[in-house]
mmCIF file of C-alpha atoms in Angstrom:
data_model
loop_
_atom_site.group_PDB
_atom_site.id
_atom_site.type_symbol
_atom_site.label_atom_id
_atom_site.label_comp_id
_atom_site.label_asym_id
_atom_site.label_seq_id
_atom_site.Cartn_x
_atom_site.Cartn_y
_atom_site.Cartn_z
ATOM 1 C CA UNK A 1 -62.187 -16.209 -15.460
ATOM 2 C CA UNK A 2 -58.568 -17.714 -15.491
ATOM 3 C CA UNK A 3 -56.925 -18.912 -12.130
ATOM 4 C CA UNK A 4 -53.724 -17.562 -12.563
ATOM 5 C CA UNK A 5 -56.110 -13.505 -12.565
ATOM 6 C CA UNK A 6 -57.572 -14.678 -9.320
ATOM 7 C CA UNK A 7 -53.817 -16.484 -7.380
ATOM 8 C CA UNK A 8 -51.947 -12.879 -6.077
ATOM 9 C CA UNK A 9 -48.290 -13.123 -6.620
ATOM 10 C CA UNK A 10 -46.253 -14.228 -3.770
ATOM 11 C CA UNK A 11 -43.080 -14.594 -4.866
ATOM 12 C CA UNK A 12 -42.338 -10.848 -2.817
ATOM 13 C CA UNK A 13 -43.310 -12.267 0.177
ATOM 14 C CA UNK A 14 -40.895 -15.322 -0.827
ATOM 15 C CA UNK A 15 -38.082 -13.695 -0.813
ATOM 16 C CA UNK A 16 -38.846 -10.901 2.131
ATOM 17 C CA UNK A 17 -39.405 -14.669 4.320
ATOM 18 C CA UNK A 18 -36.026 -15.814 2.799
ATOM 19 C CA UNK A 19 -33.852 -12.353 3.657
ATOM 20 C CA UNK A 20 -35.095 -12.548 7.218
ATOM 21 C CA UNK A 21 -35.226 -16.015 7.290
ATOM 22 C CA UNK A 22 -33.018 -16.525 10.795
ATOM 23 C CA UNK A 23 -32.401 -20.413 10.024
ATOM 24 C CA UNK A 24 -31.075 -19.965 6.396
ATOM 25 C CA UNK A 25 -27.451 -20.773 4.827
ATOM 26 C CA UNK A 26 -25.558 -17.598 4.600
ATOM 27 C CA UNK A 27 -23.389 -17.279 1.161
ATOM 28 C CA UNK A 28 -19.817 -17.094 2.290
ATOM 29 C CA UNK A 29 -18.418 -13.694 0.971
ATOM 30 C CA UNK A 30 -16.241 -13.926 -1.811
ATOM 31 C CA UNK A 31 -16.373 -10.811 -3.858
ATOM 32 C CA UNK A 32 -13.020 -9.000 -1.633
ATOM 33 C CA UNK A 33 -13.890 -4.919 -3.074
ATOM 34 C CA UNK A 34 -10.812 -3.159 -0.692
ATOM 35 C CA UNK A 35 -7.764 -3.620 1.136
ATOM 36 C CA UNK A 36 -6.248 -1.404 2.958
ATOM 37 C CA UNK A 37 -2.172 -1.649 5.415
ATOM 38 C CA UNK A 38 -1.737 0.879 8.653
ATOM 39 C CA UNK A 39 1.578 -1.033 8.803
ATOM 40 C CA UNK A 40 2.668 -4.528 9.247
ATOM 41 C CA UNK A 41 0.588 -4.907 11.909
ATOM 42 C CA UNK A 42 -2.854 -3.695 11.021
ATOM 43 C CA UNK A 43 -4.503 -4.579 7.661
ATOM 44 C CA UNK A 44 -8.038 -4.006 6.775
ATOM 45 C CA UNK A 45 -10.100 -6.064 3.618
ATOM 46 C CA UNK A 46 -13.413 -5.388 2.779
ATOM 47 C CA UNK A 47 -15.708 -7.763 0.627
ATOM 48 C CA UNK A 48 -19.203 -7.211 -0.990
ATOM 49 C CA UNK A 49 -21.658 -10.512 -1.539
ATOM 50 C CA UNK A 50 -22.501 -10.533 -4.339
ATOM 51 C CA UNK A 51 -24.715 -13.973 -5.161
ATOM 52 C CA UNK A 52 -27.730 -13.636 -2.685
ATOM 53 C CA UNK A 53 -30.643 -11.757 -2.151
ATOM 54 C CA UNK A 54 -29.201 -9.367 -1.019
ATOM 55 C CA UNK A 55 -25.259 -7.457 -1.432
ATOM 56 C CA UNK A 56 -24.147 -6.844 2.157
ATOM 57 C CA UNK A 57 -21.110 -6.591 2.826
ATOM 58 C CA UNK A 58 -17.869 -7.895 5.694
ATOM 59 C CA UNK A 59 -15.199 -6.516 7.119
ATOM 60 C CA UNK A 60 -12.149 -8.470 8.478
ATOM 61 C CA UNK A 61 -9.552 -6.753 10.290
ATOM 62 C CA UNK A 62 -5.807 -8.507 10.437
ATOM 63 C CA UNK A 63 -2.981 -8.395 12.720
ATOM 64 C CA UNK A 64 -0.166 -10.256 10.893
ATOM 65 C CA UNK A 65 -0.598 -9.588 6.876
ATOM 66 C CA UNK A 66 1.845 -13.205 6.021
ATOM 67 C CA UNK A 67 -1.673 -14.845 5.739
ATOM 68 C CA UNK A 68 -4.984 -12.924 4.843
ATOM 69 C CA UNK A 69 -7.270 -16.513 5.108
ATOM 70 C CA UNK A 70 -11.100 -15.562 6.676
ATOM 71 C CA UNK A 71 -10.527 -18.186 9.885
ATOM 72 C CA UNK A 72 -6.882 -15.579 9.987
ATOM 73 C CA UNK A 73 -8.638 -12.699 10.306
ATOM 74 C CA UNK A 74 -8.516 -11.230 14.097
ATOM 75 C CA UNK A 75 -11.604 -9.133 13.537
ATOM 76 C CA UNK A 76 -15.300 -9.765 11.383
ATOM 77 C CA UNK A 77 -17.636 -7.347 11.194
ATOM 78 C CA UNK A 78 -21.100 -7.736 8.927
ATOM 79 C CA UNK A 79 -22.563 -4.689 7.686
ATOM 80 C CA UNK A 80 -26.431 -4.091 6.067
ATOM 81 C CA UNK A 81 -24.555 -3.329 2.638
ATOM 82 C CA UNK A 82 -21.773 -3.652 0.197
ATOM 83 C CA UNK A 83 -18.712 -1.942 0.926
ATOM 84 C CA UNK A 84 -16.589 -0.013 -1.964
ATOM 85 C CA UNK A 85 -14.236 1.473 -0.130
ATOM 86 C CA UNK A 86 -12.076 1.760 3.395
ATOM 87 C CA UNK A 87 -9.165 4.916 5.426
ATOM 88 C CA UNK A 88 -8.104 4.588 7.862
ATOM 89 C CA UNK A 89 -7.571 7.699 10.390
ATOM 90 C CA UNK A 90 -5.467 5.906 13.213
ATOM 91 C CA UNK A 91 -3.875 2.885 13.788
ATOM 92 C CA UNK A 92 -7.314 1.520 15.109
ATOM 93 C CA UNK A 93 -9.684 3.548 13.723
ATOM 94 C CA UNK A 94 -11.278 4.133 9.702
ATOM 95 C CA UNK A 95 -13.998 5.151 7.780
ATOM 96 C CA UNK A 96 -15.752 3.001 5.967
ATOM 97 C CA UNK A 97 -17.290 3.696 2.864
ATOM 98 C CA UNK A 98 -20.387 1.159 0.947
ATOM 99 C CA UNK A 99 -23.154 0.822 -1.667
ATOM 100 C CA UNK A 100 -25.614 3.277 0.809
ATOM 101 C CA UNK A 101 -24.500 6.073 0.451
ATOM 102 C CA UNK A 102 -23.559 6.038 4.120
ATOM 103 C CA UNK A 103 -20.343 6.990 5.838
ATOM 104 C CA UNK A 104 -19.073 4.620 8.680
ATOM 105 C CA UNK A 105 -16.885 5.014 11.562
ATOM 106 C CA UNK A 106 -15.425 2.376 13.077
ATOM 107 C CA UNK A 107 -13.061 1.598 16.142
ATOM 108 C CA UNK A 108 -10.914 -0.786 16.879
ATOM 109 C CA UNK A 109 -11.511 -2.005 20.539
ATOM 110 C CA UNK A 110 -9.421 -3.685 23.123
ATOM 111 C CA UNK A 111 -11.624 -5.424 25.955
ATOM 112 C CA UNK A 112 -10.402 -8.160 28.470
ATOM 113 C CA UNK A 113 -11.240 -11.123 26.662
ATOM 114 C CA UNK A 114 -10.864 -9.982 23.044
ATOM 115 C CA UNK A 115 -11.119 -6.411 20.159
ATOM 116 C CA UNK A 116 -14.102 -5.989 18.500
ATOM 117 C CA UNK A 117 -15.103 -3.680 16.163
ATOM 118 C CA UNK A 118 -17.021 -0.493 17.560
ATOM 119 C CA UNK A 119 -19.793 1.559 15.166
ATOM 120 C CA UNK A 120 -18.327 5.303 16.583
ATOM 121 C CA UNK A 121 -20.551 7.694 14.120
ATOM 122 C CA UNK A 122 -22.822 6.321 10.515
ATOM 123 C CA UNK A 123 -24.582 9.473 8.749
ATOM 124 C CA UNK A 124 -25.510 8.928 4.959
ATOM 125 C CA UNK A 125 -25.798 12.134 3.048
ATOM 126 C CA UNK A 126 -24.704 10.763 -0.387
ATOM 127 C CA UNK A 127 -28.282 9.623 -3.121
ATOM 128 C CA UNK A 128 -25.889 6.377 -4.534
ATOM 129 C CA UNK A 129 -23.016 4.569 -3.841
ATOM 130 C CA UNK A 130 -19.993 5.561 -2.512
ATOM 131 C CA UNK A 131 -17.319 4.404 -4.981
ATOM 132 C CA UNK A 132 -14.259 5.914 -3.403
ATOM 133 C CA UNK A 133 -12.785 7.614 -0.207
ATOM 134 C CA UNK A 134 -9.246 9.405 0.777
ATOM 135 C CA UNK A 135 -8.250 11.272 3.359
ATOM 136 C CA UNK A 136 -6.049 14.884 3.657
ATOM 137 C CA UNK A 137 -2.627 15.418 6.116
ATOM 138 C CA UNK A 138 -4.091 16.049 8.315
ATOM 139 C CA UNK A 139 -5.958 13.025 9.779
ATOM 140 C CA UNK A 140 -9.434 15.231 9.979
ATOM 141 C CA UNK A 141 -11.241 15.480 7.424
ATOM 142 C CA UNK A 142 -12.203 13.538 4.464
ATOM 143 C CA UNK A 143 -13.863 13.330 0.117
ATOM 144 C CA UNK A 144 -15.768 10.901 -0.566
ATOM 145 C CA UNK A 145 -17.191 10.833 -4.032
ATOM 146 C CA UNK A 146 -19.617 8.116 -5.947
ATOM 147 C CA UNK A 147 -22.522 7.469 -8.449
ATOM 148 C CA UNK A 148 -24.692 11.012 -7.282
ATOM 149 C CA UNK A 149 -22.049 12.337 -8.929
ATOM 150 C CA UNK A 150 -21.225 14.428 -5.648
ATOM 151 C CA UNK A 151 -18.322 15.119 -3.546
ATOM 152 C CA UNK A 152 -18.033 15.591 -0.188
ATOM 153 C CA UNK A 153 -15.146 16.832 2.324
ATOM 154 C CA UNK A 154 -15.514 15.203 5.996
ATOM 155 C CA UNK A 155 -15.033 16.890 9.372
ATOM 156 C CA UNK A 156 -14.726 13.335 10.764
ATOM 157 C CA UNK A 157 -14.588 14.538 14.564
ATOM 158 C CA UNK A 158 -18.841 15.337 14.495
ATOM 159 C CA UNK A 159 -18.445 13.304 11.090
ATOM 160 C CA UNK A 160 -19.832 16.206 9.363
ATOM 161 C CA UNK A 161 -19.734 17.422 5.778
ATOM 162 C CA UNK A 162 -18.472 21.291 5.502
ATOM 163 C CA UNK A 163 -18.154 20.806 1.404
ATOM 164 C CA UNK A 164 -20.674 19.562 -0.357
ATOM 165 C CA UNK A 165 -20.408 19.667 -4.374
ATOM 166 C CA UNK A 166 -23.287 18.349 -6.005
ATOM 167 C CA UNK A 167 -23.018 17.164 -9.311
ATOM 168 C CA UNK A 168 -19.641 18.384 -9.441
ATOM 169 C CA UNK A 169 -19.194 15.913 -12.533
ATOM 170 C CA UNK A 170 -22.056 14.864 -14.642
ATOM 171 C CA UNK A 171 -21.529 11.596 -14.384
ATOM 172 C CA UNK A 172 -20.042 8.761 -12.175
ATOM 173 C CA UNK A 173 -17.098 9.922 -9.709
ATOM 174 C CA UNK A 174 -14.722 6.438 -9.802
ATOM 175 C CA UNK A 175 -12.245 8.438 -7.931
ATOM 176 C CA UNK A 176 -10.686 10.593 -5.717
ATOM 177 C CA UNK A 177 -6.515 11.149 -4.287
ATOM 178 C CA UNK A 178 -5.177 13.603 -1.927
ATOM 179 C CA UNK A 179 -2.287 15.798 -2.568
ATOM 180 C CA UNK A 180 0.471 14.624 -0.538
ATOM 181 C CA UNK A 181 0.807 16.652 2.577
ATOM 182 C CA UNK A 182 -2.143 19.144 2.482
ATOM 183 C CA UNK A 183 -4.871 19.908 4.212
ATOM 184 C CA UNK A 184 -7.348 20.995 1.669
ATOM 185 C CA UNK A 185 -6.525 20.170 -2.675
ATOM 186 C CA UNK A 186 -7.768 16.611 -4.245
ATOM 187 C CA UNK A 187 -7.853 15.705 -7.701
ATOM 188 C CA UNK A 188 -11.100 13.216 -9.005
ATOM 189 C CA UNK A 189 -11.964 11.985 -12.118
ATOM 190 C CA UNK A 190 -15.070 10.606 -12.990
ATOM 191 C CA UNK A 191 -17.047 8.902 -15.984
ATOM 192 C CA UNK A 192 -17.086 12.217 -17.582
ATOM 193 C CA UNK A 193 -14.044 12.226 -19.149
ATOM 194 C CA UNK A 194 -12.532 15.059 -17.161
ATOM 195 C CA UNK A 195 -10.133 14.936 -14.296
ATOM 196 C CA UNK A 196 -10.726 17.928 -12.038
ATOM 197 C CA UNK A 197 -8.195 19.212 -9.421
ATOM 198 C CA UNK A 198 -9.817 21.029 -6.396
ATOM 199 C CA UNK A 199 -8.955 23.742 -3.662
ATOM 200 C CA UNK A 200 -12.158 24.624 -1.409
ATOM 201 C CA UNK A 201 -10.372 26.913 0.120
ATOM 202 C CA UNK A 202 -10.900 28.515 -3.528
ATOM 203 C CA UNK A 203 -14.695 30.395 -4.638
ATOM 204 C CA UNK A 204 -14.215 29.024 -7.804
ATOM 205 C CA UNK A 205 -12.539 24.937 -6.595
ATOM 206 C CA UNK A 206 -12.486 22.998 -9.439
ATOM 207 C CA UNK A 207 -10.068 23.398 -12.730
ATOM 208 C CA UNK A 208 -10.054 21.032 -15.149
ATOM 209 C CA UNK A 209 -6.978 19.086 -14.979
ATOM 210 C CA UNK A 210 -6.903 16.733 -18.224
ATOM 211 C CA UNK A 211 -9.668 15.421 -20.480
ATOM 212 C CA UNK A 212 -10.193 12.787 -23.078
ATOM 213 C CA UNK A 213 -13.131 13.313 -25.376
ATOM 214 C CA UNK A 214 -15.592 10.280 -25.420
ATOM 215 C CA UNK A 215 -13.405 7.848 -23.206
ATOM 216 C CA UNK A 216 -14.180 7.439 -19.303
ATOM 217 C CA UNK A 217 -11.877 8.114 -16.624
ATOM 218 C CA UNK A 218 -12.365 5.204 -13.882
ATOM 219 C CA UNK A 219 -8.701 5.729 -11.559
ATOM 220 C CA UNK A 220 -6.446 8.472 -10.839
ATOM 221 C CA UNK A 221 -3.741 8.612 -7.925
ATOM 222 C CA UNK A 222 -0.750 11.230 -6.266
ATOM 223 C CA UNK A 223 2.110 10.592 -6.267
ATOM 224 C CA UNK A 224 2.957 10.451 -2.504
ATOM 225 C CA UNK A 225 6.771 11.442 -2.937
ATOM 226 C CA UNK A 226 6.188 14.260 -5.955
ATOM 227 C CA UNK A 227 3.614 16.202 -5.590
ATOM 228 C CA UNK A 228 3.569 17.390 -8.802
ATOM 229 C CA UNK A 229 2.306 14.625 -10.440
ATOM 230 C CA UNK A 230 -0.890 12.894 -11.880
ATOM 231 C CA UNK A 231 -1.777 8.989 -12.377
ATOM 232 C CA UNK A 232 -4.887 8.782 -15.157
ATOM 233 C CA UNK A 233 -6.766 5.611 -15.608
ATOM 234 C CA UNK A 234 -9.305 5.067 -18.264
ATOM 235 C CA UNK A 235 -11.592 2.860 -19.088
ATOM 236 C CA UNK A 236 -9.745 2.471 -22.543
ATOM 237 C CA UNK A 237 -7.152 0.453 -20.486
ATOM 238 C CA UNK A 238 -5.045 3.868 -20.723
ATOM 239 C CA UNK A 239 -2.409 5.295 -18.258
ATOM 240 C CA UNK A 240 -2.021 8.844 -18.518
ATOM 241 C CA UNK A 241 1.142 10.603 -16.256
ATOM 242 C CA UNK A 242 -0.552 14.444 -15.450
ATOM 243 C CA UNK A 243 2.677 17.055 -14.368
ATOM 244 C CA UNK A 244 0.075 19.171 -12.447
ATOM 245 C CA UNK A 245 2.644 22.655 -12.911
ATOM 246 C CA UNK A 246 2.067 22.324 -16.446
ATOM 247 C CA UNK A 247 -1.677 20.978 -17.344
ATOM 248 C CA UNK A 248 -1.233 22.135 -21.023
ATOM 249 C CA UNK A 249 0.357 18.544 -22.463
ATOM 250 C CA UNK A 250 0.606 15.295 -20.599
ATOM 251 C CA UNK A 251 3.707 14.305 -19.684
ATOM 252 C CA UNK A 252 2.814 10.898 -20.841
ATOM 253 C CA UNK A 253 0.123 9.185 -22.724
ATOM 254 C CA UNK A 254 -0.299 5.286 -23.194
ATOM 255 C CA UNK A 255 -2.886 2.214 -23.944
ATOM 256 C CA UNK A 256 -1.524 -0.434 -20.837
ATOM 257 C CA UNK A 257 -4.119 -2.742 -20.809
ATOM 258 C CA UNK A 258 -6.697 -4.214 -22.834
ATOM 259 C CA UNK A 259 -9.970 -3.579 -20.446
ATOM 260 C CA UNK A 260 -10.464 -0.346 -18.109
ATOM 261 C CA UNK A 261 -8.435 0.114 -15.545
ATOM 262 C CA UNK A 262 -10.200 -0.419 -12.409
ATOM 263 C CA UNK A 263 -7.101 1.116 -9.854
ATOM 264 C CA UNK A 264 -3.497 3.189 -9.866
ATOM 265 C CA UNK A 265 -1.328 3.083 -7.030
ATOM 266 C CA UNK A 266 1.641 5.300 -6.722
ATOM 267 C CA UNK A 267 5.097 3.304 -4.177
ATOM 268 C CA UNK A 268 4.597 5.458 -1.284
ATOM 269 C CA UNK A 269 8.363 4.270 -0.213
ATOM 270 C CA UNK A 270 10.643 7.572 -0.799
ATOM 271 C CA UNK A 271 13.014 5.595 -3.081
ATOM 272 C CA UNK A 272 10.243 3.351 -5.056
ATOM 273 C CA UNK A 273 8.431 6.191 -5.815
ATOM 274 C CA UNK A 274 9.204 5.406 -9.746
ATOM 275 C CA UNK A 275 6.741 2.454 -9.572
ATOM 276 C CA UNK A 276 3.106 2.167 -10.346
ATOM 277 C CA UNK A 277 0.541 -0.590 -9.971
ATOM 278 C CA UNK A 278 -2.829 -1.038 -11.571
ATOM 279 C CA UNK A 279 -4.661 -3.743 -11.952
ATOM 280 C CA UNK A 280 -8.372 -3.482 -13.951
ATOM 281 C CA UNK A 281 -10.881 -5.614 -14.987
ATOM 282 C CA UNK A 282 -8.526 -8.800 -15.220
ATOM 283 C CA UNK A 283 -7.559 -10.924 -13.507
ATOM 284 C CA UNK A 284 -3.978 -9.841 -14.150
ATOM 285 C CA UNK A 285 -1.772 -6.629 -11.085
ATOM 286 C CA UNK A 286 0.993 -4.313 -13.189
ATOM 287 C CA UNK A 287 3.533 -2.489 -12.069
ATOM 288 C CA UNK A 288 5.043 0.197 -14.438
ATOM 289 C CA UNK A 289 8.274 2.528 -14.865
ATOM 290 C CA UNK A 290 6.726 6.096 -14.380
ATOM 291 C CA UNK A 291 10.214 7.864 -14.573
ATOM 292 C CA UNK A 292 11.284 5.543 -17.779
ATOM 293 C CA UNK A 293 7.935 5.544 -20.306
ATOM 294 C CA UNK A 294 5.927 3.215 -17.901
ATOM 295 C CA UNK A 295 8.174 0.368 -18.360
ATOM 296 C CA UNK A 296 5.673 -2.365 -17.497
ATOM 297 C CA UNK A 297 8.895 -4.181 -14.328
ATOM 298 C CA UNK A 298 6.245 -6.765 -13.684
ATOM 299 C CA UNK A 299 3.409 -8.663 -14.112
ATOM 300 C CA UNK A 300 1.041 -11.927 -12.006
ATOM 301 C CA UNK A 301 -2.150 -13.076 -13.162
ATOM 302 C CA UNK A 302 -2.866 -15.711 -10.912
ATOM 303 C CA UNK A 303 -5.983 -14.641 -9.208
ATOM 304 C CA UNK A 304 -8.777 -16.251 -11.128
ATOM 305 C CA UNK A 305 -11.136 -13.077 -10.705
ATOM 306 C CA UNK A 306 -11.189 -9.124 -11.188
ATOM 307 C CA UNK A 307 -8.172 -7.374 -8.757
ATOM 308 C CA UNK A 308 -10.153 -5.006 -6.880
ATOM 309 C CA UNK A 309 -7.966 -4.138 -4.236
ATOM 310 C CA UNK A 310 -4.480 -2.296 -3.848
ATOM 311 C CA UNK A 311 -2.423 -2.163 -1.070
ATOM 312 C CA UNK A 312 1.719 -1.778 -0.802
ATOM 313 C CA UNK A 313 3.864 -2.244 2.972
ATOM 314 C CA UNK A 314 7.195 -1.073 2.288
ATOM 315 C CA UNK A 315 8.552 -3.071 -0.843
ATOM 316 C CA UNK A 316 5.305 -5.370 -1.099
ATOM 317 C CA UNK A 317 2.237 -5.163 -3.185
ATOM 318 C CA UNK A 318 -0.359 -6.448 -2.085
ATOM 319 C CA UNK A 319 -3.380 -7.604 -3.696
ATOM 320 C CA UNK A 320 -7.182 -8.470 -3.481
ATOM 321 C CA UNK A 321 -9.578 -10.050 -6.230
ATOM 322 C CA UNK A 322 -13.081 -10.899 -7.110
ATOM 323 C CA UNK A 323 -11.646 -14.802 -6.169
ATOM 324 C CA UNK A 324 -12.095 -13.960 -2.220
ATOM 325 C CA UNK A 325 -7.736 -13.884 -2.537
ATOM 326 C CA UNK A 326 -5.887 -11.904 -0.896
ATOM 327 C CA UNK A 327 -2.062 -12.277 -2.958
ATOM 328 C CA UNK A 328 1.157 -11.079 -2.078
ATOM 329 C CA UNK A 329 4.422 -9.394 -4.660
ATOM 330 C CA UNK A 330 7.699 -9.461 -3.673
ATOM 331 C CA UNK A 331 8.545 -7.328 -6.524
ATOM 332 C CA UNK A 332 12.656 -8.061 -7.304
ATOM 333 C CA UNK A 333 13.755 -4.501 -10.237
ATOM 334 C CA UNK A 334 16.527 -4.307 -11.750
ATOM 335 C CA UNK A 335 17.889 -0.886 -11.907
#
């Protein structure tokens, strides 16, 4: 008998030893996944290590938006799995979701020596990666969705899923967003090519507001100042504007990018509520004027890898990318 057939394959043991070794060199987390800004003195940055033996995650908290270098972070938290999205509940409390399907609540507490992250709650009720999260106006309920095609409404006081919609879509749920100043209505989009408007108070909670045949949907944003206006992004690079008061025909639909739309985000400033920020599966950040047939008013290609996160703070837009950088975009637009 040949010698190789008598020697057991030891690759598994080798990788396990490397994975749990305490003296092996850690790989620097480079791929930034999201950026959430509460105010000028509180921002949360999340990244996933995609080049090591395991995809672990990391959170950085910043008190100064002028410098997002890792050395300037006020707090750092290592996680066992990759991170995908997060939302602030209060200035010192936030919810984080990621690859493991877990929903975690953290609080920033002050001690005698320094601040630190404290995990308040943890649960894992999704069956796959949680890609997206959004918070209702009451700051007590959130909604999550992801690769298990399931939507869950959570009470964050006890981190209990009060509503759970298995197979809410027939494919991966890529993005959700709540209606501004509302505690029960939200919108979801999916790779099944449908956008659904939800009101979990109703016996039949979902209603299709947009479908694009054979074209999966990848992003959605609800205008925080115009509660009837929704922007939807598709994998063919199109942006669609929907008026929820009359959904039979989109207000506008046009191909604005040459790659799949990854994230859309309306400017929360009431004086600039027409501005819609956009990033796709490339290095470019764009801003469109939703009042003027999606006229492009800003473009920047300073990143060197896919842009994943967008966040507004006053009139400035911030973006983070898999190139490990956070860039501030000072948008000067002439009326």
